[in-house]
Tab-separated table of C-alpha atoms in Angstrom:
chain	number	residue	atom	x	y	z
Y	10	MET	CA	0.000	0.000	0.000
Y	11	THR	CA	1.358	3.380	-0.936
Y	12	SER	CA	1.433	6.235	1.546
Y	13	VAL	CA	-0.592	9.403	1.482
Y	14	THR	CA	1.738	12.214	2.409
Y	15	CYS	CA	1.651	15.960	2.761
Y	16	GLN	CA	4.665	18.230	2.995
Y	17	ILE	CA	4.078	21.877	3.563
Y	18	THR	CA	5.853	24.915	4.969
Y	19	ILE	CA	4.290	26.622	7.975
Y	20	SER	CA	5.259	29.723	9.841
Y	21	LEU	CA	6.167	29.455	13.502
Y	22	ASP	CA	2.691	30.757	14.284
Y	23	GLY	CA	1.093	28.023	12.198
Y	24	TYR	CA	0.157	29.716	8.935
Y	25	VAL	CA	0.657	28.311	5.431
Y	26	ALA	CA	-0.264	31.634	3.819
Y	27	GLY	CA	-0.253	35.191	5.098
Y	28	PRO	CA	-3.232	37.524	5.433
Y	29	ASN	CA	-5.056	39.093	2.456
Y	30	GLN	CA	-4.521	36.420	-0.196
Y	31	SER	CA	-5.265	37.696	-3.698
Y	32	LEU	CA	-4.530	36.970	-7.336
Y	33	GLU	CA	-1.547	39.308	-7.079
Y	34	GLU	CA	-0.392	37.820	-3.765
Y	35	PRO	CA	-1.610	34.207	-3.768
Y	36	LEU	CA	0.328	33.463	-0.582
Y	37	GLY	CA	-0.949	36.593	1.143
Y	38	ARG	CA	1.084	39.349	2.734
Y	39	GLY	CA	4.522	38.061	3.660
Y	40	GLY	CA	3.612	34.531	2.587
Y	41	GLU	CA	6.409	34.273	0.036
Y	42	ARG	CA	8.826	34.380	3.000
Y	43	LEU	CA	7.616	30.891	3.876
Y	44	HIS	CA	9.405	29.512	0.850
Y	45	GLU	CA	12.713	31.356	0.999
Y	46	TRP	CA	14.406	28.246	2.363
Y	47	ALA	CA	13.286	26.249	-0.691
Y	48	ILE	CA	14.133	28.912	-3.225
Y	49	ALA	CA	17.673	28.912	-1.861
Y	50	THR	CA	18.286	25.259	-2.679
Y	51	ASP	CA	19.642	23.827	-5.876
Y	52	ALA	CA	17.291	20.834	-5.681
Y	53	TRP	CA	14.431	23.239	-5.949
Y	54	ASN	CA	16.081	24.987	-8.838
Y	55	GLU	CA	16.758	21.715	-10.577
Y	56	HIS	CA	13.221	20.525	-10.039
Y	57	HIS	CA	11.982	23.762	-11.537
Y	58	GLY	CA	14.516	23.611	-14.368
Y	59	ARG	CA	16.468	26.649	-13.209
Y	60	ARG	CA	20.156	27.113	-12.521
Y	61	ALA	CA	21.669	25.525	-9.441
Y	62	GLY	CA	21.724	27.469	-6.183
Y	63	GLU	CA	23.230	26.815	-2.820
Y	64	ARG	CA	23.566	23.159	-1.766
Y	65	THR	CA	22.259	22.556	1.752
Y	66	VAL	CA	20.558	19.895	3.864
Y	67	ASP	CA	17.373	21.567	2.688
Y	68	SER	CA	18.193	20.406	-0.851
Y	69	GLU	CA	18.170	16.835	0.360
Y	70	VAL	CA	14.794	17.311	1.993
Y	71	ILE	CA	13.353	18.639	-1.266
Y	72	GLU	CA	14.810	15.718	-3.198
Y	73	GLU	CA	13.356	13.347	-0.620
Y	74	VAL	CA	9.844	14.790	-0.671
Y	75	VAL	CA	9.464	14.605	-4.453
Y	76	ALA	CA	11.372	11.337	-4.989
Y	77	ASN	CA	8.580	8.864	-4.464
Y	78	VAL	CA	5.495	10.868	-5.459
Y	79	GLY	CA	3.393	9.298	-8.204
Y	80	ALA	CA	0.460	11.703	-8.083
Y	81	TYR	CA	-0.587	14.906	-6.333
Y	82	ILE	CA	-3.899	16.161	-5.026
Y	83	MET	CA	-4.525	19.871	-4.564
Y	84	GLY	CA	-7.379	22.170	-3.647
Y	85	ARG	CA	-9.061	24.423	-6.190
Y	86	LYS	CA	-7.667	27.525	-4.526
Y	87	MET	CA	-4.112	26.237	-4.837
Y	88	PHE	CA	-4.672	25.602	-8.543
Y	89	GLY	CA	-6.086	29.116	-8.744
Y	90	GLY	CA	-8.166	30.924	-11.302
Y	91	GLY	CA	-10.764	32.274	-8.892
Y	92	GLU	CA	-14.042	30.809	-7.688
Y	93	GLY	CA	-17.059	29.492	-9.583
Y	94	PRO	CA	-17.168	28.003	-13.109
Y	95	TRP	CA	-13.802	27.701	-14.835
Y	96	ASP	CA	-12.211	30.355	-16.976
Y	97	GLU	CA	-10.516	27.801	-19.218
Y	98	SER	CA	-7.728	30.164	-20.101
Y	99	TRP	CA	-6.457	29.600	-16.547
Y	100	THR	CA	-3.939	26.741	-16.532
Y	101	GLY	CA	-2.458	27.176	-13.065
Y	102	TRP	CA	0.209	29.404	-11.539
Y	103	TRP	CA	3.166	27.484	-12.905
Y	104	GLY	CA	3.395	28.183	-16.653
Y	105	GLU	CA	3.662	25.568	-19.425
Y	106	ASP	CA	5.821	23.108	-17.461
Y	107	PRO	CA	4.525	22.864	-13.884
Y	108	PRO	CA	6.868	21.386	-11.266
Y	109	TYR	CA	4.765	18.256	-10.646
Y	110	HIS	CA	5.675	15.952	-13.572
Y	111	THR	CA	2.883	13.535	-12.587
Y	112	PRO	CA	-0.924	13.499	-12.691
Y	113	VAL	CA	-2.388	16.157	-10.369
Y	114	PHE	CA	-5.952	15.809	-9.097
Y	115	VAL	CA	-7.636	19.138	-8.386
Y	116	LEU	CA	-10.559	19.155	-5.914
Y	117	THR	CA	-13.318	21.343	-7.333
Y	118	HIS	CA	-17.086	21.753	-7.536
Y	119	HIS	CA	-16.871	22.577	-11.248
Y	120	ALA	CA	-16.195	19.967	-13.925
Y	121	ARG	CA	-13.468	20.539	-16.480
Y	122	GLU	CA	-11.677	18.397	-19.047
Y	123	PRO	CA	-8.175	17.179	-18.111
Y	124	LEU	CA	-5.431	19.640	-18.918
Y	125	THR	CA	-2.160	18.211	-20.231
Y	126	MET	CA	0.859	20.388	-19.649
Y	127	GLN	CA	4.511	19.954	-20.578
Y	128	GLY	CA	6.886	17.790	-18.566
Y	129	GLY	CA	4.429	15.070	-17.599
Y	130	THR	CA	1.983	17.133	-15.559
Y	131	THR	CA	-1.701	16.535	-16.288
Y	132	PHE	CA	-4.342	18.267	-14.205
Y	133	HIS	CA	-7.493	16.225	-13.591
Y	134	PHE	CA	-10.506	17.988	-12.116
Y	135	VAL	CA	-12.401	15.922	-9.548
Y	136	THR	CA	-15.910	16.964	-8.541
Y	137	ASP	CA	-17.027	13.994	-6.442
Y	138	GLY	CA	-15.019	14.481	-3.274
Y	139	ILE	CA	-11.750	13.765	-1.535
Y	140	GLU	CA	-12.134	9.974	-1.418
Y	141	SER	CA	-12.736	9.781	-5.137
Y	142	ALA	CA	-9.751	12.019	-5.772
Y	143	LEU	CA	-7.624	9.786	-3.565
Y	144	ALA	CA	-8.770	6.617	-5.334
Y	145	GLN	CA	-7.958	8.165	-8.713
Y	146	ALA	CA	-4.615	9.449	-7.465
Y	147	ARG	CA	-3.692	6.056	-6.009
Y	148	ALA	CA	-4.517	4.385	-9.308
Y	149	ALA	CA	-2.397	6.911	-11.170
Y	150	ALA	CA	0.491	6.680	-8.687
Y	151	GLY	CA	0.870	2.893	-8.956
Y	152	ASP	CA	3.382	1.811	-6.320
Y	153	LYS	CA	4.425	5.381	-5.569
Y	154	ASP	CA	3.002	7.741	-2.946
Y	155	VAL	CA	0.180	10.213	-3.260
Y	156	SER	CA	1.086	13.675	-2.006
Y	157	ILE	CA	-1.450	16.248	-0.883
Y	158	ALA	CA	0.101	19.365	-2.401
Y	159	GLY	CA	-2.094	21.809	-0.483
Y	160	GLY	CA	-3.513	24.209	0.411
Y	161	ALA	CA	-4.502	24.162	4.024
Y	162	SER	CA	-8.069	23.079	3.384
Y	163	ALA	CA	-7.127	20.025	1.310
Y	164	ALA	CA	-4.568	18.957	3.915
Y	165	GLN	CA	-7.130	19.456	6.696
Y	166	GLN	CA	-9.736	17.398	4.912
Y	167	TYR	CA	-7.429	14.424	4.381
Y	168	LEU	CA	-6.011	14.623	7.900
Y	169	SER	CA	-9.380	14.877	9.614
Y	170	ALA	CA	-10.793	12.036	7.487
Y	171	GLY	CA	-7.981	9.776	8.719
Y	172	LEU	CA	-6.640	9.394	5.178
Y	173	LEU	CA	-3.226	10.982	5.707
Y	174	ASP	CA	-0.276	8.769	6.675
Y	175	GLU	CA	2.500	11.305	6.934
Y	176	LEU	CA	2.715	15.054	7.545
Y	177	TYR	CA	6.101	16.606	6.821
Y	178	LEU	CA	6.241	20.143	8.163
Y	179	HIS	CA	8.896	22.635	7.200
Y	180	ILE	CA	8.742	25.064	10.114
Y	181	ALA	CA	9.951	28.466	8.926
Y	182	PRO	CA	11.292	30.797	11.643
Y	183	ILE	CA	8.897	33.592	10.767
Y	184	VAL	CA	5.774	35.021	12.363
Y	185	LEU	CA	3.087	35.954	9.802
Y	186	GLY	CA	0.592	37.237	12.366
Y	187	GLY	CA	-2.449	36.110	10.397
Y	188	GLY	CA	-3.575	34.238	7.308
Y	189	GLU	CA	-4.470	30.656	6.588
Y	190	ARG	CA	-3.803	28.217	9.427
Y	191	LEU	CA	-2.857	24.641	8.683
Y	192	LEU	CA	-3.917	22.765	11.808
Y	193	GLU	CA	-7.481	23.782	12.461
Y	194	ASN	CA	-10.605	21.701	11.955
Y	195	VAL	CA	-8.494	18.566	12.027
Y	196	GLY	CA	-9.769	16.976	15.246
Y	197	ASP	CA	-7.189	15.362	17.502
Y	198	PRO	CA	-4.854	13.273	15.348
Y	199	THR	CA	-2.151	11.154	16.980
Y	200	LEU	CA	1.168	12.251	15.537
Y	201	GLU	CA	4.634	10.823	16.051
Y	202	PRO	CA	7.739	12.755	15.091
Y	203	VAL	CA	9.798	10.248	13.103
Y	204	LYS	CA	12.445	12.466	11.509
Y	205	VAL	CA	13.896	15.900	12.163
Y	206	VAL	CA	16.266	17.764	9.860
Y	207	ALA	CA	17.706	21.037	11.107
Y	208	SER	CA	19.068	23.811	8.936
Y	209	PRO	CA	19.800	27.458	9.621
Y	210	ALA	CA	16.828	28.349	7.416
Y	211	VAL	CA	14.052	26.034	8.543
Y	212	THR	CA	13.303	23.025	10.752
Y	213	HIS	CA	11.896	19.964	8.996
Y	214	VAL	CA	9.817	17.604	11.143
Y	215	LYS	CA	8.189	14.531	9.676
Y	216	TYR	CA	5.197	13.170	11.589
Y	217	ARG	CA	3.665	9.754	11.154
Y	218	VAL	CA	-0.098	9.850	11.571
Y	219	VAL	CA	-1.013	6.929	13.841
Y	220	HIS	CA	-4.266	5.308	12.698
W	2	MET	CA	25.397	40.916	29.703
W	3	THR	CA	23.127	38.085	30.685
W	4	SER	CA	20.521	36.730	28.316
W	5	VAL	CA	16.787	36.956	28.614
W	6	THR	CA	15.386	33.597	27.648
W	7	CYS	CA	12.043	31.875	27.440
W	8	GLN	CA	11.487	28.147	27.098
W	9	ILE	CA	7.982	26.921	26.691
W	10	THR	CA	6.093	23.945	25.298
W	11	ILE	CA	3.674	24.598	22.452
W	12	SER	CA	1.306	22.316	20.631
W	13	LEU	CA	1.766	21.790	16.915
W	14	ASP	CA	-1.093	24.216	16.376
W	15	GLY	CA	0.652	26.862	18.467
W	16	TYR	CA	-1.079	26.758	21.847
W	17	VAL	CA	0.598	26.861	25.261
W	18	ALA	CA	-2.659	26.010	27.036
W	19	GLY	CA	-5.852	24.326	25.900
W	20	PRO	CA	-9.352	25.822	25.814
W	21	ASN	CA	-11.429	26.565	28.948
W	22	GLN	CA	-8.676	27.306	31.450
W	23	SER	CA	-9.948	27.204	35.049
W	24	LEU	CA	-8.726	26.815	38.615
W	25	GLU	CA	-9.343	23.068	38.256
W	26	GLU	CA	-7.684	22.888	34.844
W	27	PRO	CA	-5.108	25.698	34.802
W	28	LEU	CA	-3.717	24.464	31.468
W	29	GLY	CA	-7.178	24.133	29.930
W	30	ARG	CA	-8.719	21.071	28.331
W	31	GLY	CA	-5.978	18.729	27.149
W	32	GLY	CA	-3.273	21.193	28.156
W	33	GLU	CA	-1.545	18.763	30.517
W	34	ARG	CA	-0.657	16.703	27.415
W	35	LEU	CA	1.754	19.488	26.494
W	36	HIS	CA	4.007	18.470	29.355
W	37	GLU	CA	3.976	14.692	29.080
W	38	TRP	CA	7.421	14.770	27.500
W	39	ALA	CA	8.828	16.609	30.539
W	40	ILE	CA	7.054	14.476	33.115
W	41	ALA	CA	8.662	11.424	31.539
W	42	THR	CA	12.204	12.635	32.191
W	43	ASP	CA	14.316	12.024	35.261
W	44	ALA	CA	15.771	15.513	35.128
W	45	TRP	CA	12.293	16.858	35.672
W	46	ASN	CA	11.739	14.440	38.515
W	47	GLU	CA	15.040	15.366	40.099
W	48	HIS	CA	14.354	19.072	39.738
W	49	HIS	CA	11.013	18.529	41.425
W	50	GLY	CA	12.557	16.278	44.099
W	51	ARG	CA	10.813	13.125	42.917
W	52	ARG	CA	12.149	9.703	41.990
W	53	ALA	CA	14.066	9.267	38.761
W	54	GLY	CA	12.173	8.388	35.588
W	55	GLU	CA	13.256	7.539	32.110
W	56	ARG	CA	16.533	9.051	30.888
W	57	THR	CA	16.231	10.621	27.424
W	58	VAL	CA	17.628	13.463	25.353
W	59	ASP	CA	14.693	15.397	26.760
W	60	SER	CA	16.313	15.112	30.218
W	61	GLU	CA	19.355	16.913	28.870
W	62	VAL	CA	17.210	19.693	27.475
W	63	ILE	CA	15.543	20.190	30.841
W	64	GLU	CA	18.930	20.266	32.594
W	65	GLU	CA	20.140	22.783	30.024
W	66	VAL	CA	17.190	25.145	30.331
W	67	VAL	CA	17.405	25.438	34.111
W	68	ALA	CA	21.209	25.330	34.425
W	69	ASN	CA	21.997	28.994	34.003
W	70	VAL	CA	18.835	30.678	35.230
W	71	GLY	CA	19.368	33.192	38.045
W	72	ALA	CA	15.837	34.588	38.180
W	73	TYR	CA	12.439	34.026	36.608
W	74	ILE	CA	9.666	36.364	35.533
W	75	MET	CA	6.085	35.147	35.248
W	76	GLY	CA	2.647	36.572	34.582
W	77	ARG	CA	0.016	36.852	37.270
W	78	LYS	CA	-2.119	34.190	35.637
W	79	MET	CA	0.736	31.704	35.707
W	80	PHE	CA	1.242	32.369	39.420
W	81	GLY	CA	-2.510	31.901	39.811
W	82	GLY	CA	-4.942	32.763	42.556
W	83	GLY	CA	-7.518	34.465	40.342
W	84	GLU	CA	-7.887	38.087	39.281
W	85	GLY	CA	-8.086	41.283	41.299
W	86	PRO	CA	-6.610	41.996	44.763
W	87	TRP	CA	-4.630	39.132	46.269
W	88	ASP	CA	-6.041	36.397	48.426
W	89	GLU	CA	-2.858	36.046	50.476
W	90	SER	CA	-3.545	32.428	51.299
W	91	TRP	CA	-2.643	31.727	47.634
W	92	THR	CA	1.058	30.910	47.379
W	93	GLY	CA	1.181	29.505	43.855
W	94	TRP	CA	0.441	26.140	42.255
W	95	TRP	CA	3.628	24.430	43.369
W	96	GLY	CA	3.315	23.761	47.123
W	97	GLU	CA	5.899	24.705	49.789
W	98	ASP	CA	8.982	24.076	47.621
W	99	PRO	CA	8.363	25.468	44.130
W	100	PRO	CA	10.619	24.210	41.315
W	101	TYR	CA	12.316	27.588	40.722
W	102	HIS	CA	14.949	27.803	43.505
W	103	THR	CA	15.680	31.436	42.606
W	104	PRO	CA	13.885	34.781	42.924
W	105	VAL	CA	10.724	34.864	40.787
W	106	PHE	CA	9.231	38.205	39.707
W	107	VAL	CA	5.471	38.098	39.209
W	108	LEU	CA	3.903	40.719	36.916
W	109	THR	CA	0.746	42.044	38.554
W	110	HIS	CA	-1.422	45.123	38.986
W	111	HIS	CA	-1.811	44.417	42.715
W	112	ALA	CA	0.950	45.006	45.257
W	113	ARG	CA	1.933	42.243	47.658
W	114	GLU	CA	4.810	41.631	50.045
W	115	PRO	CA	7.499	39.177	48.867
W	116	LEU	CA	6.715	35.561	49.599
W	117	THR	CA	9.609	33.351	50.687
W	118	MET	CA	9.109	29.658	49.995
W	119	GLN	CA	11.310	26.644	50.703
W	120	GLY	CA	14.223	25.663	48.474
W	121	GLY	CA	15.360	29.164	47.545
W	122	THR	CA	12.256	30.384	45.728
W	123	THR	CA	11.061	33.881	46.664
W	124	PHE	CA	8.153	35.428	44.787
W	125	HIS	CA	8.405	39.209	44.292
W	126	PHE	CA	5.323	41.033	43.049
W	127	VAL	CA	6.062	43.780	40.522
W	128	THR	CA	3.414	46.379	39.763
W	129	ASP	CA	5.357	48.839	37.623
W	130	GLY	CA	5.687	46.958	34.375
W	131	ILE	CA	7.790	44.513	32.409
W	132	GLU	CA	10.905	46.690	32.187
W	133	SER	CA	11.009	47.178	35.932
W	134	ALA	CA	10.528	43.452	36.464
W	135	LEU	CA	13.372	42.753	34.069
W	136	ALA	CA	15.690	45.231	35.785
W	137	GLN	CA	14.951	43.656	39.165
W	138	ALA	CA	15.347	40.148	37.778
W	139	ARG	CA	18.666	41.041	36.138
W	140	ALA	CA	19.941	42.456	39.415
W	141	ALA	CA	18.862	39.313	41.249
W	142	ALA	CA	20.298	36.985	38.596
W	143	GLY	CA	23.807	38.443	38.716
W	144	ASP	CA	25.794	36.864	35.888
W	145	LYS	CA	23.129	34.271	35.194
W	146	ASP	CA	20.214	34.471	32.763
W	147	VAL	CA	16.725	35.741	33.335
W	148	SER	CA	14.058	33.315	32.153
W	149	ILE	CA	10.508	34.318	31.264
W	150	ALA	CA	8.632	31.407	32.803
W	151	GLY	CA	5.324	32.232	31.072
W	152	GLY	CA	2.513	32.295	30.367
W	153	ALA	CA	1.827	33.328	26.831
W	154	SER	CA	1.110	36.964	27.630
W	155	ALA	CA	4.355	37.538	29.534
W	156	ALA	CA	6.363	35.906	26.753
W	157	GLN	CA	4.526	37.995	24.136
W	158	GLN	CA	5.181	41.210	26.003
W	159	TYR	CA	8.934	40.608	26.296
W	160	LEU	CA	9.222	39.385	22.704
W	161	SER	CA	7.283	42.273	21.205
W	162	ALA	CA	9.213	44.803	23.312
W	163	GLY	CA	12.471	43.478	21.837
W	164	LEU	CA	13.664	42.378	25.283
W	165	LEU	CA	13.878	38.640	24.603
W	166	ASP	CA	17.192	37.174	23.402
W	167	GLU	CA	16.278	33.532	23.058
W	168	LEU	CA	13.074	31.557	22.570
W	169	TYR	CA	13.387	27.808	23.137
W	170	LEU	CA	10.264	26.029	21.923
W	171	HIS	CA	9.421	22.470	22.805
W	172	ILE	CA	7.047	21.531	19.991
W	173	ALA	CA	4.724	18.790	21.222
W	174	PRO	CA	3.166	16.574	18.520
W	175	ILE	CA	-0.384	17.293	19.628
W	176	VAL	CA	-3.225	19.401	18.275
W	177	LEU	CA	-5.186	21.198	21.011
W	178	GLY	CA	-7.656	22.849	18.653
W	179	GLY	CA	-8.025	25.976	20.760
W	180	GLY	CA	-6.738	27.766	23.842
W	181	GLU	CA	-3.976	30.251	24.486
W	182	ARG	CA	-1.700	30.952	21.530
W	183	LEU	CA	1.930	31.842	22.088
W	184	LEU	CA	2.880	33.768	18.976
W	185	GLU	CA	0.243	36.421	18.555
W	186	ASN	CA	0.585	40.128	19.174
W	187	VAL	CA	4.347	39.818	18.876
W	188	GLY	CA	4.922	41.799	15.675
W	189	ASP	CA	7.445	40.419	13.213
W	190	PRO	CA	10.528	39.297	15.146
W	191	THR	CA	13.594	38.017	13.296
W	192	LEU	CA	14.298	34.538	14.586
W	193	GLU	CA	17.192	32.219	13.827
W	194	PRO	CA	17.045	28.539	14.664
W	195	VAL	CA	20.352	27.870	16.439
W	196	LYS	CA	19.774	24.427	17.948
W	197	VAL	CA	17.422	21.526	17.332
W	198	VAL	CA	17.065	18.476	19.546
W	199	ALA	CA	14.814	15.678	18.334
W	200	SER	CA	13.194	13.060	20.508
W	201	PRO	CA	10.303	10.679	19.912
W	202	ALA	CA	8.223	12.765	22.323
W	203	VAL	CA	8.855	16.360	21.290
W	204	THR	CA	10.989	18.548	19.014
W	205	HIS	CA	13.096	21.202	20.746
W	206	VAL	CA	14.028	24.234	18.638
W	207	LYS	CA	16.033	27.087	20.106
W	208	TYR	CA	15.665	30.431	18.323
W	209	ARG	CA	17.944	33.406	18.729
W	210	VAL	CA	16.033	36.674	18.535
W	211	VAL	CA	18.016	38.953	16.214
W	212	HIS	CA	17.944	42.528	17.485
């Protein structure tokens, strides 16, 4: 059985996006600071097809978290394009070659034909709920893992439904003071820290969700 | 110059106490789970004069955080006894021999004579603000550190005033779902993770506050 994982960066005060999210600032005010640690790594650059940056333990974490992913699931808001029926000119935030390179299942209330991008990423739009999306993602992933890409709401739904096996938090040493919180409406999951990686930029803590 | 430190256990969702704090449940619903990691260590037992428990890396953290403390500062709520003028029969939650063994400066709006307990703990009640309490604590601590014992509000006040040098968080792998949050109303401090200690029970991350 493959694992259902989620790896996400949170601020020290528990936010995965800052306040006042908008089309111009999808991560909200200050939210881009969450990802400075990742932008600084060459693994990230490589994965995004850019030139190599600094090599750190953070690079290894990024390599690790993408290594065994066979499919992603993400919320509609993370895919973007606003609410309501689709504007089909919207193909995500990531340009022609999104950094997923696998099938990606987008949770939405509005049907849309699959969208094939460059580099192996195909977005599938799932309108019949998180369990259906997971079943489709598992089938697509084969013997690899399914990763919940985000945002907070998608992660919350899988965690509170008992469908998440592993939560890998990258705890950024910043205080956003408001925004979208990761760990609310998730009930009282039993979590076990199974791995910690420390860097000067961020603290990575992998939790096993005990079922 | 001595350091001003604060070490405190927070839940993964950022709370230092659970919801519905009361005299019967001073840490709120579920809040005692925050401290299970500490209760399991022999250093904690030793410090509290009880029999030795399990020896873990967590024991070393507890030894470290008390080793160089020359005085503590705490909020009125942490000292307890309810709001308003003092009921002088209240001498804290900790019995005759509190686990501080140094002067402790209690932030309050209500004057009270110093209270000398067994084992070297004397509670001093400070009514003229956090800077005065810090000056008195520094004088009492000599060349040792001053530790902000808690609760959340006292830690927030020292952090947001730029008076805190070090924040040592013990991140417990639990979700409390509500209660008293540590990192709100603290502005946007610059924090640097300088030490991480991992155990199966809790993740310790020490942050330097960059002034």
